[in-house]
GROMACS .gro file of C-alpha atoms in nm:
model
  450
    1MET     CA    1  10.898   6.933  10.426
    2LYS     CA    2  11.226   6.965  10.612
    3THR     CA    3  11.096   7.018  10.963
    4GLU     CA    4  11.442   6.992  11.120
    5LEU     CA    5  11.506   7.349  10.995
    6ARG     CA    6  11.217   7.480  11.199
    7GLY     CA    7  11.352   7.340  11.522
    8THR     CA    8  11.158   7.191  11.808
    9THR     CA    9  11.075   7.303  12.159
   10LYS     CA   10  10.981   7.132  12.479
   11PRO     CA   11  10.640   6.966  12.467
   12VAL     CA   12  10.354   7.168  12.605
   13LEU     CA   13  10.139   7.001  12.866
   14LEU     CA   14   9.780   7.076  12.764
   15PRO     CA   15   9.518   7.161  13.035
   16SER     CA   16   9.220   6.944  13.077
   17PRO     CA   17   8.955   6.997  12.807
   18ASN     CA   18   8.687   7.043  13.076
   19LEU     CA   19   8.866   7.351  13.201
   20PHE     CA   20   8.769   7.542  12.890
   21ASN     CA   21   8.435   7.364  12.830
   22THR     CA   22   8.567   7.239  12.502
   23PRO     CA   23   8.509   6.911  12.317
   24GLN     CA   24   8.691   6.605  12.449
   25VAL     CA   25   9.005   6.524  12.259
   26GLY     CA   26   8.966   6.158  12.327
   27SER     CA   27   8.763   6.117  12.007
   28LEU     CA   28   9.051   6.235  11.795
   29THR     CA   29   9.212   5.976  11.563
   30GLY     CA   30   9.520   5.787  11.674
   31GLY     CA   31   9.737   5.994  11.438
   32LEU     CA   32   9.625   6.313  11.606
   33LYS     CA   33   9.675   6.178  11.957
   34GLY     CA   34  10.043   6.150  11.872
   35CYS     CA   35  10.064   6.529  11.814
   36LEU     CA   36   9.923   6.630  12.153
   37GLY     CA   37  10.175   6.843  12.333
   38SER     CA   38  10.419   6.850  12.033
   39LEU     CA   39  10.525   7.167  11.863
   40ASP     CA   40  10.711   6.985  11.578
   41GLY     CA   41  10.627   7.138  11.238
   42ALA     CA   42  10.519   6.804  11.089
   43CYS     CA   43  10.261   6.746  11.370
   44ILE     CA   44  10.126   7.100  11.340
   45GLU     CA   45  10.088   7.048  10.968
   46LYS     CA   46   9.909   6.720  11.029
   47LEU     CA   47   9.665   6.895  11.267
   48LEU     CA   48   9.597   7.166  11.012
   49LEU     CA   49   9.522   6.912  10.737
   50HIS     CA   50   9.288   6.713  10.965
   51CYS     CA   51   9.098   7.035  11.040
   52ALA     CA   52   9.079   7.117  10.671
   53SER     CA   53   8.948   6.769  10.596
   54ALA     CA   54   8.689   6.800  10.870
   55LEU     CA   55   8.568   7.136  10.738
   56GLU     CA   56   8.549   7.011  10.383
   57SER     CA   57   8.343   6.708  10.502
   58ASN     CA   58   8.125   6.939  10.729
   59ASP     CA   59   8.234   6.740  11.039
   60VAL     CA   60   8.194   7.027  11.284
   61THR     CA   61   8.272   6.818  11.586
   62LEU     CA   62   8.608   6.700  11.459
   63ALA     CA   63   8.689   7.049  11.336
   64GLN     CA   64   8.630   7.185  11.683
   65GLN     CA   65   8.841   6.916  11.846
   66VAL     CA   66   9.133   6.982  11.623
   67MET     CA   67   9.098   7.361  11.659
   68TRP     CA   68   9.105   7.312  12.035
   69VAL     CA   69   9.433   7.123  12.014
   70LEU     CA   70   9.581   7.392  11.786
   71ASN     CA   71   9.454   7.666  12.020
   72ASN     CA   72   9.662   7.514  12.300
   73VAL     CA   73   9.990   7.474  12.101
   74ALA     CA   74   9.972   7.799  11.901
   75SER     CA   75  10.091   8.128  12.038
   76SER     CA   76  10.133   8.467  11.871
   77ILE     CA   77  10.429   8.535  12.097
   78GLY     CA   78  10.594   8.192  12.092
   79ASP     CA   79  10.857   8.033  11.867
   80PRO     CA   80  10.821   8.041  11.486
   81ASN     CA   81  10.617   7.718  11.474
   82GLN     CA   82  10.371   7.847  11.738
   83ARG     CA   83  10.340   8.192  11.578
   84LEU     CA   84  10.274   8.044  11.234
   85ALA     CA   85  10.023   7.797  11.374
   86SER     CA   86   9.836   8.084  11.543
   87TRP     CA   87   9.779   8.253  11.207
   88PHE     CA   88   9.666   7.929  11.046
   89LEU     CA   89   9.425   7.873  11.334
   90ARG     CA   90   9.279   8.220  11.280
   91ALA     CA   91   9.232   8.148  10.918
   92LEU     CA   92   9.068   7.809  10.985
   93ILE     CA   93   8.826   7.962  11.240
   94SER     CA   94   8.742   8.241  10.989
   95ARG     CA   95   8.669   7.972  10.729
   96ALA     CA   96   8.462   7.767  10.972
   97SER     CA   97   8.258   8.072  11.065
   98MET     CA   98   8.157   8.108  10.701
   99VAL     CA   99   8.065   7.748  10.638
  100CYS     CA  100   7.928   7.640  10.974
  101PRO     CA  101   7.625   7.772  11.168
  102PRO     CA  102   7.762   8.015  11.440
  103SER     CA  103   7.583   7.828  11.716
  104THR     CA  104   7.787   7.514  11.641
  105MET     CA  105   8.128   7.687  11.684
  106ASN     CA  106   8.226   7.665  12.050
  107PHE     CA  107   8.514   7.917  12.062
  108HIS     CA  108   8.526   8.199  12.316
  109ASN     CA  109   8.884   8.328  12.259
  110PRO     CA  110   8.837   8.683  12.124
  111ILE     CA  111   9.193   8.695  11.998
  112GLN     CA  112   9.148   8.393  11.784
  113ARG     CA  113   8.817   8.514  11.644
  114THR     CA  114   8.958   8.849  11.543
  115ARG     CA  115   9.002   8.897  11.165
  116THR     CA  116   9.345   9.001  11.043
  117ARG     CA  117   9.397   9.374  11.049
  118THR     CA  118   9.699   9.569  10.927
  119LYS     CA  119   9.776   9.933  10.987
  120SER     CA  120   9.858  10.206  10.743
  121MET     CA  121  10.223  10.307  10.763
  122SER     CA  122  10.406  10.633  10.729
  123VAL     CA  123  10.670  10.655  10.452
  124THR     CA  124  10.939  10.611  10.717
  125GLU     CA  125  10.774  10.306  10.866
  126LEU     CA  126  10.733  10.155  10.519
  127ALA     CA  127  11.104  10.211  10.456
  128ASP     CA  128  11.186  10.024  10.782
  129TYR     CA  129  10.943   9.751  10.682
  130VAL     CA  130  11.114   9.701  10.345
  131ASP     CA  131  11.459   9.701  10.506
  132LEU     CA  132  11.367   9.438  10.764
  133THR     CA  133  11.447   9.138  10.545
  134PRO     CA  134  11.567   9.091  10.185
  135TRP     CA  135  11.215   8.989  10.082
  136HIS     CA  136  11.145   9.315   9.889
  137ARG     CA  137  11.493   9.455   9.865
  138PHE     CA  138  11.615   9.155   9.669
  139GLY     CA  139  11.356   9.230   9.403
  140TYR     CA  140  11.452   9.600   9.396
  141CYS     CA  141  11.818   9.515   9.357
  142ALA     CA  142  11.779   9.258   9.080
  143SER     CA  143  11.522   9.467   8.897
  144ASN     CA  144  11.715   9.794   8.913
  145SER     CA  145  12.030   9.629   8.788
  146ALA     CA  146  11.842   9.478   8.493
  147ILE     CA  147  11.674   9.810   8.418
  148LEU     CA  148  12.004  10.005   8.426
  149LYS     CA  149  12.157   9.764   8.182
  150ALA     CA  150  11.859   9.765   7.942
  151VAL     CA  151  11.832  10.157   7.930
  152GLN     CA  152  12.205  10.239   7.938
  153GLU     CA  153  12.206  10.387   7.582
  154HIS     CA  154  11.879  10.577   7.616
  155GLN     CA  155  11.817  10.943   7.708
  156LYS     CA  156  11.450  10.896   7.787
  157VAL     CA  157  11.318  10.616   8.018
  158HIS     CA  158  10.951  10.540   8.088
  159ILE     CA  159  10.881  10.288   8.376
  160ILE     CA  160  10.530  10.144   8.413
  161ASP     CA  161  10.536  10.024   8.768
  162PHE     CA  162  10.311   9.749   8.908
  163SER     CA  163  10.410   9.706   9.270
  164ILE     CA  164  10.249   9.668   9.614
  165THR     CA  165  10.517   9.866   9.798
  166HIS     CA  166  10.425  10.222   9.685
  167CYS     CA  167  10.732  10.313   9.467
  168MET     CA  168  10.985  10.232   9.743
  169GLN     CA  169  11.209  10.085   9.472
  170TRP     CA  170  11.274  10.407   9.278
  171PRO     CA  171  11.485  10.639   9.494
  172THR     CA  172  11.777  10.399   9.464
  173LEU     CA  173  11.738  10.379   9.089
  174ILE     CA  174  11.704  10.758   9.057
  175ASP     CA  175  12.028  10.797   9.265
  176ILE     CA  176  12.221  10.558   9.041
  177LEU     CA  177  12.086  10.715   8.716
  178ALA     CA  178  12.214  11.054   8.843
  179LYS     CA  179  12.567  10.919   8.847
  180ARG     CA  180  12.554  10.767   8.492
  181PRO     CA  181  12.882  10.861   8.311
  182GLN     CA  182  12.701  10.997   8.003
  183GLY     CA  183  12.461  11.195   8.214
  184PRO     CA  184  12.121  11.102   8.355
  185PRO     CA  185  11.823  11.040   8.128
  186SER     CA  186  11.483  11.197   8.169
  187LEU     CA  187  11.265  10.960   8.371
  188ARG     CA  188  10.890  10.908   8.365
  189ILE     CA  189  10.717  10.665   8.606
  190THR     CA  190  10.353  10.555   8.553
  191VAL     CA  191  10.161  10.379   8.828
  192PRO     CA  192   9.797  10.263   8.864
  193SER     CA  193   9.574  10.468   9.099
  194CYS     CA  194   9.399  10.151   9.226
  195ARG     CA  195   9.583   9.869   9.397
  196PRO     CA  196   9.505   9.516   9.525
  197PRO     CA  197   9.355   9.516   9.876
  198VAL     CA  198   9.673   9.379  10.031
  199PRO     CA  199   9.939   9.519  10.277
  200PRO     CA  200  10.154   9.708  10.315
  201PHE     CA  201   9.917  10.008  10.337
  202LEU     CA  202  10.046  10.360  10.320
  203ASN     CA  203   9.894  10.667  10.496
  204VAL     CA  204   9.964  10.906  10.207
  205SER     CA  205   9.825  10.910   9.859
  206THR     CA  206   9.987  10.796   9.539
  207GLN     CA  207  10.004  11.156   9.427
  208GLU     CA  208  10.196  11.246   9.750
  209VAL     CA  209  10.438  10.964   9.677
  210GLY     CA  210  10.486  11.101   9.329
  211ALA     CA  211  10.550  11.447   9.460
  212ARG     CA  212  10.817  11.315   9.696
  213LEU     CA  213  10.985  11.124   9.411
  214ALA     CA  214  10.976  11.441   9.201
  215ASN     CA  215  11.156  11.638   9.475
  216PHE     CA  216  11.416  11.370   9.516
  217ALA     CA  217  11.474  11.350   9.136
  218LYS     CA  218  11.509  11.730   9.124
  219SER     CA  219  11.773  11.709   9.395
  220ARG     CA  220  11.962  11.475   9.163
  221ASN     CA  221  11.918  11.691   8.857
  222ILE     CA  222  11.703  11.435   8.678
  223PRO     CA  223  11.412  11.550   8.466
  224PHE     CA  224  11.113  11.363   8.612
  225ASP     CA  225  10.748  11.315   8.551
  226PHE     CA  226  10.503  11.106   8.752
  227GLN     CA  227  10.180  10.981   8.590
  228VAL     CA  228   9.884  10.793   8.753
  229ILE     CA  229   9.670  10.553   8.550
  230ASN     CA  230   9.323  10.666   8.651
  231THR     CA  231   9.027  10.441   8.583
  232SER     CA  232   8.666  10.544   8.563
  233SER     CA  233   8.610  10.433   8.920
  234CYS     CA  234   8.919  10.579   9.068
  235GLY     CA  235   8.954  10.946   9.116
  236PRO     CA  236   9.288  11.124   9.070
  237ALA     CA  237   9.331  11.221   9.429
  238SER     CA  238   9.259  10.896   9.604
  239ASP     CA  239   9.390  10.542   9.645
  240HIS     CA  240   9.093  10.307   9.604
  241VAL     CA  241   9.094   9.951   9.705
  242LEU     CA  242   8.864   9.741   9.483
  243SER     CA  243   8.784   9.375   9.438
  244VAL     CA  244   9.072   9.228   9.250
  245ASP     CA  245   8.888   9.109   8.943
  246PHE     CA  246   8.700   9.438   8.908
  247TYR     CA  247   9.013   9.629   8.956
  248SER     CA  248   9.202   9.411   8.708
  249GLU     CA  249   8.933   9.460   8.439
  250LEU     CA  250   8.955   9.840   8.490
  251LEU     CA  251   9.328   9.840   8.476
  252LEU     CA  252   9.361   9.626   8.169
  253SER     CA  253   9.116   9.842   7.983
  254GLN     CA  254   9.361  10.135   8.036
  255LEU     CA  255   9.684   9.964   7.926
  256SER     CA  256   9.725  10.100   7.572
  257SER     CA  257  10.001  10.301   7.404
  258SER     CA  258   9.774  10.601   7.358
  259PHE     CA  259   9.634  10.610   7.706
  260LEU     CA  260   9.981  10.559   7.861
  261ASN     CA  261  10.121  10.829   7.630
  262ILE     CA  262  10.410  10.604   7.526
  263SER     CA  263  10.666  10.769   7.302
  264ASP     CA  264  10.874  10.597   7.040
  265ASP     CA  265  11.193  10.766   7.163
  266GLU     CA  266  11.150  10.629   7.514
  267ALA     CA  267  11.300  10.312   7.657
  268LEU     CA  268  10.986  10.145   7.794
  269VAL     CA  269  11.032   9.940   8.111
  270ILE     CA  270  10.755   9.723   8.273
  271ASN     CA  271  10.819   9.650   8.632
  272CYS     CA  272  10.604   9.388   8.804
  273GLN     CA  273  10.682   9.329   9.174
  274ASN     CA  274  10.457   9.085   9.361
  275TRP     CA  275  10.175   9.171   9.132
  276LEU     CA  276  10.087   8.895   8.888
  277ARG     CA  277   9.943   8.684   9.158
  278TYR     CA  278   9.654   8.928   9.195
  279LEU     CA  279   9.548   8.877   8.835
  280SER     CA  280   9.316   8.579   8.813
  281ASP     CA  281   9.470   8.274   8.642
  282GLU     CA  282   9.124   8.122   8.571
  283PRO     CA  283   8.941   8.156   8.232
  284ALA     CA  284   8.759   8.489   8.227
  285GLY     CA  285   8.436   8.339   8.081
  286GLU     CA  286   8.239   8.021   8.109
  287ASN     CA  287   8.426   7.882   7.811
  288THR     CA  288   8.741   7.696   7.928
  289GLN     CA  289   8.914   7.821   7.611
  290ASP     CA  290   8.886   8.184   7.728
  291ILE     CA  291   9.216   8.332   7.842
  292SER     CA  292   9.256   8.444   8.196
  293LEU     CA  293   9.317   8.799   8.315
  294ARG     CA  294   9.679   8.707   8.382
  295GLU     CA  295   9.719   8.592   8.020
  296ARG     CA  296   9.551   8.905   7.894
  297PHE     CA  297   9.788   9.121   8.096
  298LEU     CA  298  10.093   8.951   7.947
  299LYS     CA  299   9.945   8.978   7.598
  300ILE     CA  300   9.891   9.357   7.645
  301ILE     CA  301  10.243   9.397   7.790
  302ARG     CA  302  10.398   9.221   7.490
  303SER     CA  303  10.204   9.450   7.255
  304LEU     CA  304  10.366   9.755   7.416
  305HIS     CA  305  10.711   9.623   7.306
  306PRO     CA  306  10.905   9.702   7.625
  307CYS     CA  307  11.281   9.692   7.621
  308ILE     CA  308  11.267   9.496   7.943
  309PHE     CA  309  10.988   9.332   8.155
  310VAL     CA  310  11.092   9.244   8.508
  311VAL     CA  311  10.893   9.005   8.725
  312VAL     CA  312  10.962   8.945   9.091
  313ASP     CA  313  10.740   8.728   9.319
  314GLU     CA  314  10.739   8.473   9.589
  315ASP     CA  315  10.846   8.125   9.482
  316ALA     CA  316  10.557   7.906   9.591
  317ASP     CA  317  10.244   7.740   9.438
  318LEU     CA  318   9.952   7.867   9.650
  319ALA     CA  319   9.684   7.855   9.382
  320SER     CA  320   9.561   7.503   9.409
  321PRO     CA  321   9.183   7.461   9.419
  322SER     CA  322   9.233   7.202   9.698
  323LEU     CA  323   9.228   7.347  10.050
  324SER     CA  324   9.451   7.071  10.178
  325SER     CA  325   9.709   7.134   9.902
  326ARG     CA  326   9.706   7.502   9.977
  327ILE     CA  327   9.760   7.440  10.346
  328THR     CA  328  10.053   7.215  10.280
  329ALA     CA  329  10.217   7.452  10.035
  330CYS     CA  330  10.146   7.760  10.243
  331PHE     CA  331  10.271   7.602  10.572
  332ASN     CA  332  10.586   7.475  10.411
  333TYR     CA  333  10.656   7.816  10.246
  334LEU     CA  334  10.554   8.080  10.498
  335TRP     CA  335  10.757   7.931  10.780
  336ILE     CA  336  11.045   8.108  10.603
  337PRO     CA  337  10.969   8.467  10.715
  338PHE     CA  338  10.863   8.353  11.057
  339ASP     CA  339  11.192   8.160  11.102
  340ALA     CA  340  11.403   8.448  10.957
  341LEU     CA  341  11.246   8.705  11.193
  342GLU     CA  342  11.332   8.481  11.487
  343THR     CA  343  11.704   8.531  11.416
  344PHE     CA  344  11.717   8.900  11.495
  345LEU     CA  345  11.395   9.027  11.653
  346PRO     CA  346  11.277   8.950  12.007
  347LYS     CA  347  10.951   8.764  12.055
  348ASP     CA  348  10.766   9.075  12.193
  349SER     CA  349  10.889   9.308  11.917
  350CYS     CA  350  10.608   9.526  11.781
  351GLN     CA  351  10.785   9.548  11.446
  352ARG     CA  352  10.794   9.173  11.427
  353THR     CA  353  10.420   9.138  11.527
  354GLU     CA  354  10.317   9.391  11.258
  355TYR     CA  355  10.531   9.221  10.991
  356GLU     CA  356  10.381   8.881  11.077
  357ALA     CA  357  10.032   9.029  11.072
  358ASP     CA  358  10.085   9.110  10.702
  359ILE     CA  359  10.171   8.750  10.646
  360GLY     CA  360   9.870   8.655  10.846
  361HIS     CA  361   9.658   8.860  10.599
  362LYS     CA  362   9.795   8.640  10.323
  363ILE     CA  363   9.730   8.322  10.515
  364GLU     CA  364   9.373   8.417  10.588
  365ASN     CA  365   9.299   8.481  10.222
  366ILE     CA  366   9.464   8.160  10.106
  367ILE     CA  367   9.287   7.943  10.364
  368SER     CA  368   8.957   8.118  10.438
  369PHE     CA  369   8.829   8.201  10.096
  370GLU     CA  370   8.727   8.038   9.763
  371GLY     CA  371   8.632   8.171   9.424
  372LEU     CA  372   8.680   8.536   9.346
  373ASN     CA  373   8.729   8.617   9.714
  374ARG     CA  374   9.061   8.429   9.715
  375ILE     CA  375   9.293   8.680   9.555
  376GLU     CA  376   9.622   8.515   9.652
  377ARG     CA  377   9.693   8.293   9.347
  378LEU     CA  378  10.064   8.269   9.359
  379GLU     CA  379  10.261   8.037   9.119
  380THR     CA  380  10.622   7.930   9.134
  381GLY     CA  381  10.901   8.075   8.929
  382VAL     CA  382  10.913   7.758   8.723
  383GLN     CA  383  10.542   7.794   8.643
  384LEU     CA  384  10.593   8.154   8.549
  385VAL     CA  385  10.879   8.058   8.309
  386GLN     CA  386  10.633   7.823   8.132
  387ARG     CA  387  10.362   8.095   8.125
  388MET     CA  388  10.609   8.357   7.988
  389ASN     CA  389  10.737   8.123   7.716
  390LYS     CA  390  10.374   8.059   7.612
  391ALA     CA  391  10.317   8.434   7.597
  392LYS     CA  392  10.609   8.462   7.353
  393PHE     CA  393  10.861   8.621   7.584
  394VAL     CA  394  11.225   8.512   7.611
  395SER     CA  395  11.434   8.540   7.920
  396ALA     CA  396  11.713   8.790   7.954
  397THR     CA  397  11.997   8.654   8.170
  398PHE     CA  398  12.132   8.853   8.462
  399CYS     CA  399  12.495   8.963   8.438
  400GLU     CA  400  12.766   8.895   8.697
  401GLU     CA  401  12.746   9.250   8.822
  402THR     CA  402  12.388   9.190   8.921
  403LEU     CA  403  12.485   8.873   9.105
  404LYS     CA  404  12.751   9.070   9.300
  405GLU     CA  405  12.497   9.335   9.403
  406VAL     CA  406  12.250   9.077   9.524
  407LYS     CA  407  12.521   8.889   9.717
  408PHE     CA  408  12.630   9.217   9.878
  409LEU     CA  409  12.267   9.285   9.976
  410LEU     CA  410  12.219   8.942  10.135
  411ASP     CA  411  12.544   8.979  10.328
  412GLU     CA  412  12.381   9.259  10.521
  413HIS     CA  413  12.120   9.021  10.656
  414ALA     CA  414  12.127   8.685  10.851
  415SER     CA  415  12.361   8.409  10.734
  416GLY     CA  416  12.068   8.188  10.642
  417TRP     CA  417  12.000   8.379  10.322
  418GLY     CA  418  12.151   8.255   9.997
  419MET     CA  419  12.121   8.304   9.619
  420LYS     CA  420  12.117   8.069   9.313
  421ARG     CA  421  12.037   8.073   8.948
  422GLU     CA  422  11.751   7.861   8.837
  423ASP     CA  423  11.606   7.853   8.479
  424ASP     CA  424  11.756   8.203   8.405
  425MET     CA  425  11.599   8.336   8.723
  426LEU     CA  426  11.775   8.459   9.035
  427VAL     CA  427  11.630   8.304   9.349
  428ILE     CA  428  11.705   8.395   9.707
  429THR     CA  429  11.680   8.112   9.961
  430TRP     CA  430  11.645   8.072  10.336
  431LYS     CA  431  11.832   7.771  10.468
  432GLY     CA  432  11.830   7.626  10.122
  433HIS     CA  433  11.459   7.677  10.058
  434ASN     CA  434  11.345   7.902   9.765
  435SER     CA  435  11.175   8.220   9.887
  436VAL     CA  436  11.167   8.493   9.616
  437PHE     CA  437  11.258   8.484   9.248
  438ALA     CA  438  11.341   8.759   8.995
  439ALA     CA  439  11.327   8.713   8.619
  440ALA     CA  440  11.372   8.955   8.330
  441TRP     CA  441  11.205   8.920   7.990
  442VAL     CA  442  11.190   9.068   7.644
  443PRO     CA  443  10.934   9.007   7.365
  444ASN     CA  444  11.032   8.716   7.146
  445GLY     CA  445  11.251   8.843   6.865
  446SER     CA  446  11.484   9.066   7.073
  447THR     CA  447  11.745   8.957   7.330
  448CYS     CA  448  11.976   9.126   7.571
  449GLY     CA  449  12.202   9.033   7.861
  450LEU     CA  450  12.147   9.194   8.195
   0.00000   0.00000   0.00000
């Protein structure tokens, strides 16, 4: 971990433990004593790991002591280190409340005991949310460029869209397709009616989103159709939030050429934005030879013979069964958005607080939960490449025009953002650290350049 990039602040003088009727910190190990009053990222990480170790060994007393220290250095309105630490502390308290008897947990701070909540946004608020950093816009830019290249000779395009950002990607693509020299194609977009229980949440239905896209496409003279994949448990007029594995089983059962009404004269595009992580990567049955839901999904996608399959996700390994490993990986990765927001939003910005709350939702799930309740099972881009090769996909390289478009996008944001190629992926970085990757794939046996 390169803690120098996170910066340091002046040490905080902690009040006497007796002032808050909390456990004495004198019993902390020597290594922890050295962190008292420090806001250095390495020391905060050490405290988090000690707390995790205490919880895993059911040492409630030590866990309380470390949480008390964290409670005094963390702040939801402080610098990036403090703000990140406050969300990890919430997650650890949430986890402790599940595994320890309530009577043994001596915390009276209502803010720290509150579970992460995120609000539902209007379409305008969601657009502002997406524009805040290149986190999502990079994926849109790289994906749209790849899609345009793949469908350039086709008059009918069908996009099956798996995304957590409610079709925010498509107005830009529709606008570009409308300007195609040979004329725009007809466009059909298919989306699932159910979604993973993760932010951002939207205060209008999927059907309303489709109606707005249809109006926009009409204004650009593009024939347009919007289709929702309805499952037996999701009605056509609602956006249900289900447990991820139950949702995934329902979704996979509906992914067939006949159900999706796929036509041979269409260019089929599969778009997967921050989605694969919510498909379990563990064997579906008791037999370790059983394939996972994620592997089943890729097998089904390959059977549909798409002309392009685009995958965008965050470039970190947050799926370890070890709590300590997840804390280390999560802390060393999610400092990126906290640090990036510090460069252009004031500490008391409501927009910043709400954006960080969505990251806090992720932290809580990664740290607080195990088993099927832990739905954030993110893998790195390198791990994805290995998975895609195993699933008999081959990568389609991004063209120079795509690189120029991504660079132009990043130039609109803070100077800390950069871009690089890695294993045929495009990766954006913050201060040299990988943040989000984009990769394009075709079934083995066909190749194209993007």
